[in-house]
Amino acid sequence: MEKKELMYEGKAKKVYATDDPAYCIVSYKDDATAFNGEKKGTIVGKGVVNNRMSNFMFKLLEKNGVPTDFVEELNDRDTVLKKVEIVPLEVIIRNKAAGSFSKRFGVAEGTPLKQPTLEFCLKDDALGDPMINNSQIFGIGAATEEEIDTISKYAFKVNEVMIDFFKQCNVELIDFKIEFGRLPDGTIILADEISPDTCRFWDMDTHEKLDKDRFRRDMGGVEEAYAEMMKRIGLGE
Ligand code: TMP
Ligand code: ASP
Protein backbone atom coordinates (compact mmCIF):
# COMPACT_ATOMS: atom_id res chain seq x y z
CA MET A 1 0.00 0.00 0.00
CA GLU A 2 1.22 3.53 -0.82
CA LYS A 3 0.78 7.00 0.67
CA LYS A 4 -1.59 9.23 -1.32
CA GLU A 5 -2.72 12.71 -0.25
CA LEU A 6 -2.02 14.08 3.23
CA MET A 7 -5.31 13.85 5.16
CA TYR A 8 -4.24 15.32 8.49
CA GLU A 9 -1.13 16.59 10.23
CA GLY A 10 -1.00 16.45 14.01
CA LYS A 11 1.69 17.46 16.47
CA ALA A 12 3.62 14.16 16.22
CA LYS A 13 2.18 12.34 13.20
CA LYS A 14 1.00 12.77 9.64
CA VAL A 15 -1.84 10.67 8.25
CA TYR A 16 -2.10 9.88 4.56
CA ALA A 17 -4.91 8.45 2.46
CA THR A 18 -4.31 5.23 0.49
CA ASP A 19 -5.99 3.72 -2.59
CA ASP A 20 -8.37 1.92 -0.28
CA PRO A 21 -10.79 4.12 1.72
CA ALA A 22 -10.79 1.58 4.56
CA TYR A 23 -7.08 2.18 5.30
CA CYS A 24 -4.70 5.04 5.94
CA ILE A 25 -0.95 5.33 6.52
CA VAL A 26 0.45 7.06 9.60
CA SER A 27 3.94 8.58 9.49
CA TYR A 28 5.62 9.37 12.83
CA LYS A 29 7.64 12.60 13.13
CA ASP A 30 10.42 13.58 15.55
CA ASP A 31 8.50 16.74 16.56
CA ALA A 32 7.62 17.00 20.22
CA THR A 33 5.27 19.39 21.98
CA ALA A 34 4.12 19.75 25.57
CA PHE A 35 1.62 21.86 27.50
CA ASN A 36 -0.84 21.96 24.63
CA GLY A 37 1.76 22.94 22.07
CA GLU A 38 3.29 25.79 24.12
CA LYS A 39 6.63 24.01 24.33
CA LYS A 40 8.10 22.75 21.06
CA GLY A 41 11.17 20.72 20.21
CA THR A 42 12.64 17.76 18.40
CA ILE A 43 13.49 14.39 19.87
CA VAL A 44 15.85 12.81 17.33
CA GLY A 45 14.71 9.30 16.43
CA LYS A 46 11.44 9.55 18.39
CA GLY A 47 9.30 8.83 15.35
CA VAL A 48 11.05 5.51 14.82
CA VAL A 49 10.77 4.53 18.49
CA ASN A 50 7.09 5.48 18.73
CA ASN A 51 6.14 3.74 15.48
CA ARG A 52 7.93 0.50 16.31
CA MET A 53 7.00 0.40 20.00
CA SER A 54 3.37 1.25 19.36
CA ASN A 55 3.05 -1.47 16.71
CA PHE A 56 4.71 -3.96 19.05
CA MET A 57 2.27 -3.09 21.87
CA PHE A 58 -0.80 -3.14 19.59
CA LYS A 59 0.16 -6.64 18.38
CA LEU A 60 0.58 -7.80 21.98
CA LEU A 61 -2.80 -6.30 22.92
CA GLU A 62 -4.54 -7.94 19.93
CA LYS A 63 -3.21 -11.30 21.17
CA ASN A 64 -4.76 -10.49 24.53
CA GLY A 65 -8.23 -9.70 23.20
CA VAL A 66 -8.08 -5.93 22.63
CA PRO A 67 -8.95 -5.06 18.99
CA THR A 68 -6.75 -2.34 17.44
CA ASP A 69 -6.35 -0.36 14.21
CA PHE A 70 -2.91 -1.89 13.46
CA VAL A 71 -2.55 -3.49 10.01
CA GLU A 72 1.07 -3.52 8.82
CA GLU A 73 4.37 -1.80 9.59
CA LEU A 74 5.77 -0.52 6.26
CA ASN A 75 9.10 0.83 7.52
CA ASP A 76 10.69 2.51 10.56
CA ARG A 77 8.25 5.43 10.52
CA ASP A 78 5.22 4.38 8.47
CA THR A 79 2.37 2.02 9.32
CA VAL A 80 -0.88 1.01 7.62
CA LEU A 81 -3.91 1.44 9.89
CA LYS A 82 -7.62 0.74 9.64
CA LYS A 83 -9.35 4.05 9.12
CA VAL A 84 -11.51 4.99 12.09
CA GLU A 85 -13.46 7.94 13.37
CA ILE A 86 -11.60 8.95 16.53
CA VAL A 87 -13.73 9.10 19.68
CA PRO A 88 -12.83 12.62 20.90
CA LEU A 89 -11.63 11.48 24.33
CA GLU A 90 -8.24 10.96 25.94
CA VAL A 91 -8.58 7.88 28.14
CA ILE A 92 -6.12 7.94 31.03
CA ILE A 93 -5.33 5.10 33.43
CA ARG A 94 -3.08 5.62 36.43
CA ASN A 95 -1.39 3.15 38.78
CA LYS A 96 0.67 5.68 40.75
CA ALA A 97 0.06 9.39 41.20
CA ALA A 98 2.02 11.70 38.85
CA GLY A 99 1.62 14.75 36.63
CA SER A 100 -1.77 16.44 36.56
CA PHE A 101 -3.25 13.92 39.03
CA SER A 102 -0.66 14.84 41.67
CA LYS A 103 -1.27 18.54 41.05
CA ARG A 104 -5.08 18.35 40.97
CA PHE A 105 -5.54 16.11 44.01
CA GLY A 106 -2.45 17.02 46.05
CA VAL A 107 -1.08 13.47 46.05
CA ALA A 108 2.73 13.24 45.95
CA GLU A 109 4.22 11.92 42.72
CA GLY A 110 4.95 8.19 43.06
CA THR A 111 2.22 7.48 45.63
CA PRO A 112 0.68 4.07 44.79
CA LEU A 113 -3.06 4.28 44.13
CA LYS A 114 -5.28 1.79 45.99
CA GLN A 115 -6.73 0.79 42.64
CA PRO A 116 -6.04 1.89 39.06
CA THR A 117 -7.98 5.06 38.21
CA LEU A 118 -9.72 5.89 34.92
CA GLU A 119 -10.33 9.42 33.72
CA PHE A 120 -11.47 11.04 30.50
CA CYS A 121 -10.44 14.33 28.90
CA LEU A 122 -12.25 15.89 25.98
CA LYS A 123 -9.89 16.08 22.98
CA ASP A 124 -10.05 19.78 22.16
CA ASP A 125 -6.82 21.77 21.87
CA ALA A 126 -8.63 25.13 21.93
CA LEU A 127 -10.11 24.21 25.32
CA GLY A 128 -6.88 22.60 26.62
CA ASP A 129 -8.35 19.05 26.73
CA PRO A 130 -10.55 19.54 29.83
CA MET A 131 -11.39 16.63 32.12
CA ILE A 132 -14.93 15.35 31.49
CA ASN A 133 -17.13 12.87 33.40
CA ASN A 134 -19.37 10.14 31.98
CA SER A 135 -22.60 12.09 32.34
CA GLN A 136 -21.03 15.09 30.57
CA ILE A 137 -19.74 12.78 27.80
CA PHE A 138 -23.29 11.47 27.23
CA GLY A 139 -24.71 15.01 27.53
CA ILE A 140 -22.62 16.42 24.70
CA GLY A 141 -22.78 13.19 22.70
CA ALA A 142 -19.01 12.58 22.56
CA ALA A 143 -19.72 8.85 23.07
CA THR A 144 -22.64 6.65 24.09
CA GLU A 145 -23.02 4.80 27.37
CA GLU A 146 -22.41 1.50 25.59
CA GLU A 147 -19.24 2.87 23.97
CA ILE A 148 -17.91 4.13 27.32
CA ASP A 149 -18.56 0.68 28.85
CA THR A 150 -16.52 -0.94 26.07
CA ILE A 151 -13.78 1.69 26.22
CA SER A 152 -13.47 1.38 30.02
CA LYS A 153 -13.29 -2.41 29.86
CA TYR A 154 -10.59 -2.31 27.17
CA ALA A 155 -8.65 0.43 29.00
CA PHE A 156 -8.33 -1.66 32.18
CA LYS A 157 -7.37 -4.70 30.09
CA VAL A 158 -4.66 -2.64 28.33
CA ASN A 159 -3.38 -1.67 31.79
CA GLU A 160 -3.21 -5.31 32.97
CA VAL A 161 -1.40 -6.50 29.84
CA MET A 162 1.04 -3.57 29.88
CA ILE A 163 1.83 -3.79 33.62
CA ASP A 164 2.76 -7.48 33.19
CA PHE A 165 4.75 -6.92 30.03
CA PHE A 166 6.78 -3.94 31.30
CA LYS A 167 7.47 -5.68 34.62
CA GLN A 168 9.52 -8.20 32.62
CA CYS A 169 11.52 -5.24 31.25
CA ASN A 170 12.17 -3.94 34.79
CA VAL A 171 9.93 -0.97 34.01
CA GLU A 172 7.03 0.26 36.10
CA LEU A 173 3.97 1.56 34.24
CA ILE A 174 2.92 4.68 36.19
CA ASP A 175 0.14 5.89 33.88
CA PHE A 176 -0.79 6.18 30.21
CA LYS A 177 -3.16 7.81 27.75
CA ILE A 178 -4.92 5.92 24.98
CA GLU A 179 -7.51 6.75 22.35
CA PHE A 180 -10.20 4.73 20.64
CA GLY A 181 -11.85 4.83 17.22
CA ARG A 182 -15.05 3.65 15.59
CA LEU A 183 -15.00 1.44 12.51
CA PRO A 184 -17.68 2.21 9.89
CA ASP A 185 -19.94 -0.42 11.53
CA GLY A 186 -19.55 1.25 14.94
CA THR A 187 -17.13 -1.28 16.44
CA ILE A 188 -14.83 0.31 19.02
CA ILE A 189 -11.11 -0.42 18.58
CA LEU A 190 -7.89 0.89 20.13
CA ALA A 191 -6.30 3.63 17.96
CA ASP A 192 -3.56 6.31 18.10
CA GLU A 193 -0.33 5.16 19.80
CA ILE A 194 1.29 3.66 22.89
CA SER A 195 4.81 5.05 23.33
CA PRO A 196 7.07 7.01 25.70
CA ASP A 197 5.10 10.09 24.50
CA THR A 198 1.89 8.69 25.94
CA CYS A 199 2.99 6.64 28.96
CA ARG A 200 5.00 7.26 32.10
CA PHE A 201 7.69 4.59 32.42
CA TRP A 202 9.94 4.43 35.50
CA ASP A 203 12.86 2.10 36.07
CA MET A 204 11.60 -0.42 38.62
CA ASP A 205 14.66 -0.08 40.92
CA THR A 206 15.97 3.47 40.48
CA HIS A 207 12.63 5.14 39.51
CA GLU A 208 14.54 6.90 36.73
CA LYS A 209 12.07 8.42 34.22
CA LEU A 210 12.22 6.75 30.79
CA ASP A 211 9.58 8.78 28.96
CA LYS A 212 8.52 12.19 27.65
CA ASP A 213 8.53 13.76 31.13
CA ARG A 214 12.29 14.22 30.51
CA PHE A 215 11.34 16.59 27.65
CA ARG A 216 8.37 18.21 29.44
CA ARG A 217 10.52 18.93 32.51
CA ASP A 218 13.83 19.78 30.74
CA MET A 219 15.63 16.91 32.44
CA GLY A 220 18.01 16.06 29.57
CA GLY A 221 18.77 12.55 28.37
CA VAL A 222 15.57 12.49 26.33
CA GLU A 223 16.82 10.57 23.26
CA GLU A 224 18.72 8.21 25.57
CA ALA A 225 15.55 7.40 27.51
CA TYR A 226 13.60 6.58 24.33
CA ALA A 227 16.50 4.39 23.12
CA GLU A 228 16.68 2.67 26.52
CA MET A 229 12.97 1.80 26.35
CA MET A 230 13.51 0.24 22.90
CA LYS A 231 16.32 -1.88 24.37
CA ARG A 232 14.20 -2.91 27.35
CA ILE A 233 11.39 -4.21 25.14
CA GLY A 234 13.81 -6.06 22.88
CA LEU A 235 13.62 -3.77 19.82
CA GLY A 236 16.77 -1.72 20.44
CA GLU A 237 20.36 -2.06 19.28
P1 TMP B 1 -1.02 13.96 32.94
O1 TMP B 1 -0.56 13.51 34.29
O2 TMP B 1 -0.27 15.15 32.41
O3 TMP B 1 -2.51 14.16 32.89
O4 TMP B 1 -0.68 12.77 31.92
C1 TMP B 1 -1.22 11.48 32.10
C2 TMP B 1 -0.66 10.55 31.04
O5 TMP B 1 -1.12 10.92 29.76
C3 TMP B 1 0.86 10.54 30.94
O6 TMP B 1 1.29 9.20 30.74
C4 TMP B 1 1.17 11.37 29.73
C5 TMP B 1 -0.04 11.18 28.87
N1 TMP B 1 -0.40 12.36 28.10
C6 TMP B 1 -0.53 12.27 26.74
O7 TMP B 1 -0.31 11.21 26.15
N2 TMP B 1 -0.92 13.38 26.05
C7 TMP B 1 -1.17 14.57 26.65
O8 TMP B 1 -1.51 15.55 25.97
C8 TMP B 1 -1.03 14.64 28.07
C9 TMP B 1 -1.32 15.93 28.79
C10 TMP B 1 -0.67 13.52 28.74
N1 ASP C 1 -0.49 16.94 24.11
C1 ASP C 1 0.58 17.69 24.72
C2 ASP C 1 0.84 18.86 23.78
O1 ASP C 1 0.19 19.16 23.01
C3 ASP C 1 1.80 16.89 24.78
C4 ASP C 1 2.09 16.18 26.09
O2 ASP C 1 2.23 16.79 27.15
O3 ASP C 1 2.27 14.98 26.00
O4 ASP C 1 1.65 19.65 23.67
Tab-separated table of N, CA, C and O in Angstrom, residues 136-210:
chain	number	residue	atom	x	y	z
A	136	GLN	N	-21.309	13.986	31.504
A	136	GLN	CA	-21.033	15.088	30.567
A	136	GLN	C	-20.730	14.554	29.165
A	136	GLN	O	-21.140	15.151	28.165
A	137	ILE	N	-20.029	13.425	29.102
A	137	ILE	CA	-19.740	12.785	27.797
A	137	ILE	C	-21.052	12.443	27.090
A	137	ILE	O	-21.236	12.730	25.906
A	138	PHE	N	-22.000	11.847	27.844
A	138	PHE	CA	-23.293	11.474	27.230
A	138	PHE	C	-24.073	12.743	26.875
A	138	PHE	O	-24.724	12.815	25.838
A	139	GLY	N	-23.986	13.756	27.734
A	139	GLY	CA	-24.712	15.011	27.526
A	139	GLY	C	-24.323	15.715	26.232
A	139	GLY	O	-25.182	16.217	25.514
A	140	ILE	N	-23.030	15.740	25.939
A	140	ILE	CA	-22.616	16.424	24.697
A	140	ILE	C	-22.529	15.458	23.517
A	140	ILE	O	-22.267	15.873	22.395
A	141	GLY	N	-22.755	14.163	23.792
A	141	GLY	CA	-22.783	13.187	22.699
A	141	GLY	C	-21.405	12.807	22.174
A	141	GLY	O	-21.277	12.368	21.033
A	142	ALA	N	-20.360	12.959	23.005
A	142	ALA	CA	-19.011	12.580	22.557
A	142	ALA	C	-18.898	11.065	22.383
A	142	ALA	O	-18.136	10.580	21.541
A	143	ALA	N	-19.658	10.312	23.179
A	143	ALA	CA	-19.717	8.849	23.067
A	143	ALA	C	-20.989	8.392	23.775
A	143	ALA	O	-21.538	9.130	24.605
A	144	THR	N	-21.434	7.184	23.439
A	144	THR	CA	-22.640	6.652	24.087
A	144	THR	C	-22.241	5.875	25.342
A	144	THR	O	-21.068	5.536	25.544
A	145	GLU	N	-23.250	5.557	26.147
A	145	GLU	CA	-23.019	4.796	27.372
A	145	GLU	C	-22.405	3.432	27.043
A	145	GLU	O	-21.469	2.977	27.706
A	146	GLU	N	-22.924	2.812	26.006
A	146	GLU	CA	-22.410	1.504	25.588
A	146	GLU	C	-20.942	1.612	25.148
A	146	GLU	O	-20.109	0.767	25.493
A	147	GLU	N	-20.629	2.673	24.411
A	147	GLU	CA	-19.237	2.871	23.970
A	147	GLU	C	-18.310	3.089	25.164
A	147	GLU	O	-17.197	2.546	25.207
A	148	ILE	N	-18.761	3.869	26.154
A	148	ILE	CA	-17.915	4.130	27.322
A	148	ILE	C	-17.710	2.847	28.126
A	148	ILE	O	-16.619	2.616	28.665
A	149	ASP	N	-18.728	1.989	28.188
A	149	ASP	CA	-18.556	0.683	28.852
A	149	ASP	C	-17.465	-0.124	28.173
A	149	ASP	O	-16.581	-0.695	28.821
A	150	THR	N	-17.522	-0.184	26.850
A	150	THR	CA	-16.523	-0.941	26.075
A	150	THR	C	-15.136	-0.333	26.245
A	150	THR	O	-14.152	-1.041	26.508
A	151	ILE	N	-15.062	0.981	26.115
A	151	ILE	CA	-13.778	1.688	26.222
A	151	ILE	C	-13.163	1.467	27.601
A	151	ILE	O	-11.964	1.202	27.732
A	152	SER	N	-13.974	1.546	28.652
A	152	SER	CA	-13.472	1.385	30.025
A	152	SER	C	-12.944	-0.033	30.224
A	152	SER	O	-11.861	-0.234	30.800
A	153	LYS	N	-13.700	-1.005	29.743
A	153	LYS	CA	-13.292	-2.414	29.862
A	153	LYS	C	-11.963	-2.648	29.136
A	153	LYS	O	-11.028	-3.243	29.695
A	154	TYR	N	-11.840	-2.148	27.917
A	154	TYR	CA	-10.591	-2.306	27.166
A	154	TYR	C	-9.440	-1.563	27.855
A	154	TYR	O	-8.312	-2.052	27.899
A	155	ALA	N	-9.718	-0.370	28.390
A	155	ALA	CA	-8.646	0.432	28.995
A	155	ALA	C	-8.040	-0.310	30.189
A	155	ALA	O	-6.808	-0.360	30.341
A	156	PHE	N	-8.868	-0.906	31.038
A	156	PHE	CA	-8.334	-1.655	32.183
A	156	PHE	C	-7.586	-2.915	31.718
A	156	PHE	O	-6.597	-3.318	32.329
A	157	LYS	N	-8.066	-3.525	30.642
A	157	LYS	CA	-7.366	-4.697	30.088
A	157	LYS	C	-5.992	-4.293	29.546
A	157	LYS	O	-4.989	-4.988	29.793
A	158	VAL	N	-5.941	-3.165	28.835
A	158	VAL	CA	-4.657	-2.641	28.328
A	158	VAL	C	-3.710	-2.447	29.511
A	158	VAL	O	-2.520	-2.806	29.449
A	159	ASN	N	-4.215	-1.900	30.606
A	159	ASN	CA	-3.382	-1.668	31.793
A	159	ASN	C	-2.809	-2.987	32.314
A	159	ASN	O	-1.610	-3.094	32.571
A	160	GLU	N	-3.661	-4.002	32.460
A	160	GLU	CA	-3.205	-5.312	32.970
A	160	GLU	C	-2.113	-5.900	32.085
A	160	GLU	O	-1.076	-6.359	32.574
A	161	VAL	N	-2.357	-5.895	30.782
A	161	VAL	CA	-1.404	-6.497	29.841
A	161	VAL	C	-0.084	-5.720	29.879
A	161	VAL	O	1.004	-6.307	29.928
A	162	MET	N	-0.183	-4.394	29.905
A	162	MET	CA	1.039	-3.573	29.875
A	162	MET	C	1.812	-3.669	31.187
A	162	MET	O	3.039	-3.718	31.172
A	163	ILE	N	1.124	-3.668	32.328
A	163	ILE	CA	1.832	-3.791	33.619
A	163	ILE	C	2.677	-5.063	33.592
A	163	ILE	O	3.864	-5.046	33.926
A	164	ASP	N	2.063	-6.182	33.213
A	164	ASP	CA	2.758	-7.479	33.194
A	164	ASP	C	3.926	-7.463	32.232
A	164	ASP	O	5.014	-7.939	32.553
A	165	PHE	N	3.693	-6.922	31.026
A	165	PHE	CA	4.752	-6.919	30.030
A	165	PHE	C	5.937	-6.067	30.495
A	165	PHE	O	7.083	-6.514	30.466
A	166	PHE	N	5.670	-4.841	30.946
A	166	PHE	CA	6.776	-3.937	31.296
A	166	PHE	C	7.509	-4.396	32.553
A	166	PHE	O	8.700	-4.121	32.707
A	167	LYS	N	6.809	-5.115	33.437
A	167	LYS	CA	7.474	-5.679	34.620
A	167	LYS	C	8.647	-6.563	34.189
A	167	LYS	O	9.733	-6.512	34.777
A	168	GLN	N	8.441	-7.333	33.124
A	168	GLN	CA	9.520	-8.198	32.624
A	168	GLN	C	10.685	-7.395	32.065
A	168	GLN	O	11.770	-7.934	31.847
A	169	CYS	N	10.471	-6.119	31.780
A	169	CYS	CA	11.521	-5.241	31.248
A	169	CYS	C	12.109	-4.388	32.365
A	169	CYS	O	12.848	-3.426	32.089
A	170	ASN	N	11.759	-4.717	33.611
A	170	ASN	CA	12.173	-3.936	34.791
A	170	ASN	C	11.711	-2.478	34.696
A	170	ASN	O	12.414	-1.552	35.112
A	171	VAL	N	10.514	-2.305	34.157
A	171	VAL	CA	9.927	-0.965	34.006
A	171	VAL	C	8.566	-0.957	34.688
A	171	VAL	O	7.768	-1.883	34.516
A	172	GLU	N	8.332	0.111	35.450
A	172	GLU	CA	7.032	0.262	36.102
A	172	GLU	C	6.153	1.195	35.265
A	172	GLU	O	6.590	2.284	34.876
A	173	LEU	N	4.930	0.753	34.998
A	173	LEU	CA	3.966	1.561	34.245
A	173	LEU	C	3.213	2.443	35.242
A	173	LEU	O	2.360	1.952	35.986
A	174	ILE	N	3.523	3.732	35.234
A	174	ILE	CA	2.920	4.680	36.190
A	174	ILE	C	1.531	5.096	35.729
A	174	ILE	O	0.560	5.051	36.491
A	175	ASP	N	1.435	5.501	34.459
A	175	ASP	CA	0.144	5.889	33.877
A	175	ASP	C	0.277	5.904	32.362
A	175	ASP	O	1.378	5.744	31.830
A	176	PHE	N	-0.835	6.063	31.686
A	176	PHE	CA	-0.786	6.176	30.213
A	176	PHE	C	-2.081	6.780	29.701
A	176	PHE	O	-3.093	6.813	30.406
A	177	LYS	N	-1.999	7.243	28.442
A	177	LYS	CA	-3.156	7.812	27.746
A	177	LYS	C	-3.380	7.008	26.476
A	177	LYS	O	-2.413	6.740	25.737
A	178	ILE	N	-4.600	6.592	26.238
A	178	ILE	CA	-4.919	5.918	24.981
A	178	ILE	C	-6.137	6.573	24.343
A	178	ILE	O	-6.840	7.366	24.985
A	179	GLU	N	-6.345	6.230	23.075
A	179	GLU	CA	-7.509	6.748	22.346
A	179	GLU	C	-8.165	5.587	21.614
A	179	GLU	O	-7.522	4.582	21.317
A	180	PHE	N	-9.441	5.761	21.331
A	180	PHE	CA	-10.201	4.725	20.637
A	180	PHE	C	-10.837	5.311	19.388
A	180	PHE	O	-10.993	6.525	19.275
A	181	GLY	N	-11.183	4.401	18.451
A	181	GLY	CA	-11.853	4.825	17.220
A	181	GLY	C	-13.040	3.934	16.946
A	181	GLY	O	-13.186	2.856	17.539
A	182	ARG	N	-13.892	4.428	16.042
A	182	ARG	CA	-15.050	3.652	15.590
A	182	ARG	C	-14.831	3.228	14.150
A	182	ARG	O	-14.550	4.073	13.287
A	183	LEU	N	-14.986	1.929	13.890
A	183	LEU	CA	-14.998	1.444	12.509
A	183	LEU	C	-16.324	1.873	11.877
A	183	LEU	O	-17.260	2.249	12.604
A	184	PRO	N	-16.433	1.789	10.538
A	184	PRO	CA	-17.683	2.213	9.895
A	184	PRO	C	-18.926	1.506	10.466
A	184	PRO	O	-20.006	2.095	10.491
A	185	ASP	N	-18.773	0.273	10.968
A	185	ASP	CA	-19.936	-0.423	11.534
A	185	ASP	C	-20.144	-0.094	13.015
A	185	ASP	O	-20.996	-0.686	13.672
A	186	GLY	N	-19.359	0.821	13.549
A	186	GLY	CA	-19.548	1.251	14.937
A	186	GLY	C	-18.702	0.508	15.960
A	186	GLY	O	-18.671	0.884	17.127
A	187	THR	N	-17.988	-0.535	15.515
A	187	THR	CA	-17.130	-1.283	16.443
A	187	THR	C	-16.052	-0.372	17.023
A	187	THR	O	-15.407	0.390	16.298
A	188	ILE	N	-15.863	-0.472	18.340
A	188	ILE	CA	-14.832	0.314	19.025
A	188	ILE	C	-13.509	-0.462	19.014
A	188	ILE	O	-13.465	-1.628	19.426
A	189	ILE	N	-12.441	0.199	18.547
A	189	ILE	CA	-11.113	-0.422	18.577
A	189	ILE	C	-10.084	0.578	19.116
A	189	ILE	O	-10.290	1.793	19.028
A	190	LEU	N	-8.985	0.051	19.644
A	190	LEU	CA	-7.890	0.895	20.125
A	190	LEU	C	-7.232	1.586	18.926
A	190	LEU	O	-6.995	0.937	17.894
A	191	ALA	N	-6.924	2.876	19.062
A	191	ALA	CA	-6.305	3.632	17.963
A	191	ALA	C	-5.157	4.473	18.515
A	191	ALA	O	-4.732	4.268	19.649
A	192	ASP	N	-4.667	5.422	17.716
A	192	ASP	CA	-3.560	6.307	18.100
A	192	ASP	C	-2.319	5.485	18.434
A	192	ASP	O	-1.964	4.585	17.671
A	193	GLU	N	-1.630	5.792	19.547
A	193	GLU	CA	-0.332	5.155	19.805
A	193	GLU	C	-0.135	4.830	21.279
A	193	GLU	O	-0.828	5.378	22.149
A	194	ILE	N	0.815	3.936	21.524
A	194	ILE	CA	1.290	3.662	22.888
A	194	ILE	C	2.806	3.751	22.818
A	194	ILE	O	3.450	2.955	22.133
A	195	SER	N	3.384	4.763	23.490
A	195	SER	CA	4.813	5.048	23.328
A	195	SER	C	5.296	5.835	24.534
A	195	SER	O	4.499	6.220	25.383
A	196	PRO	N	6.595	6.159	24.588
A	196	PRO	CA	7.069	7.011	25.700
A	196	PRO	C	6.472	8.423	25.665
A	196	PRO	O	6.582	9.146	26.638
A	197	ASP	N	5.830	8.807	24.531
A	197	ASP	CA	5.102	10.089	24.500
A	197	ASP	C	3.814	10.003	25.310
A	197	ASP	O	3.314	11.036	25.771
A	198	THR	N	3.255	8.827	25.414
A	198	THR	CA	1.887	8.690	25.942
A	198	THR	C	1.808	7.854	27.215
A	198	THR	O	0.699	7.568	27.684
A	199	CYS	N	2.961	7.435	27.724
A	199	CYS	CA	2.992	6.639	28.960
A	199	CYS	C	4.034	7.243	29.890
A	199	CYS	O	4.987	7.877	29.431
A	200	ARG	N	3.889	7.005	31.193
A	200	ARG	CA	5.003	7.260	32.104
A	200	ARG	C	5.632	5.918	32.458
A	200	ARG	O	4.933	5.029	32.961
A	201	PHE	N	6.921	5.793	32.141
A	201	PHE	CA	7.690	4.585	32.423
A	201	PHE	C	8.788	4.932	33.419
A	201	PHE	O	9.580	5.850	33.157
A	202	TRP	N	8.860	4.221	34.526
A	202	TRP	CA	9.942	4.433	35.499
A	202	TRP	C	10.738	3.141	35.652
A	202	TRP	O	10.147	2.046	35.703
A	203	ASP	N	12.056	3.274	35.747
A	203	ASP	CA	12.859	2.098	36.067
A	203	ASP	C	12.376	1.541	37.405
A	203	ASP	O	12.183	2.298	38.359
A	204	MET	N	12.184	0.246	37.450
A	204	MET	CA	11.598	-0.421	38.623
A	204	MET	C	12.439	-0.190	39.890
A	204	MET	O	11.892	-0.023	40.971
A	205	ASP	N	13.776	-0.179	39.742
A	205	ASP	CA	14.657	-0.082	40.921
A	205	ASP	C	15.024	1.369	41.250
A	205	ASP	O	14.911	1.798	42.384
A	206	THR	N	15.446	2.118	40.215
A	206	THR	CA	15.973	3.467	40.477
A	206	THR	C	14.892	4.543	40.367
A	206	THR	O	15.121	5.683	40.756
A	207	HIS	N	13.716	4.180	39.785
A	207	HIS	CA	12.629	5.139	39.507
A	207	HIS	C	13.032	6.211	38.493
A	207	HIS	O	12.359	7.239	38.376
A	208	GLU	N	14.137	5.981	37.791
A	208	GLU	CA	14.535	6.900	36.725
A	208	GLU	C	13.413	6.999	35.690
A	208	GLU	O	12.821	5.977	35.320
A	209	LYS	N	13.137	8.217	35.218
A	209	LYS	CA	12.074	8.416	34.222
A	209	LYS	C	12.589	8.054	32.833
A	209	LYS	O	13.641	8.538	32.408
A	210	LEU	N	11.830	7.219	32.118
A	210	LEU	CA	12.224	6.747	30.791
A	210	LEU	C	11.148	7.124	29.771
A	210	LEU	O	10.705	6.281	28.990
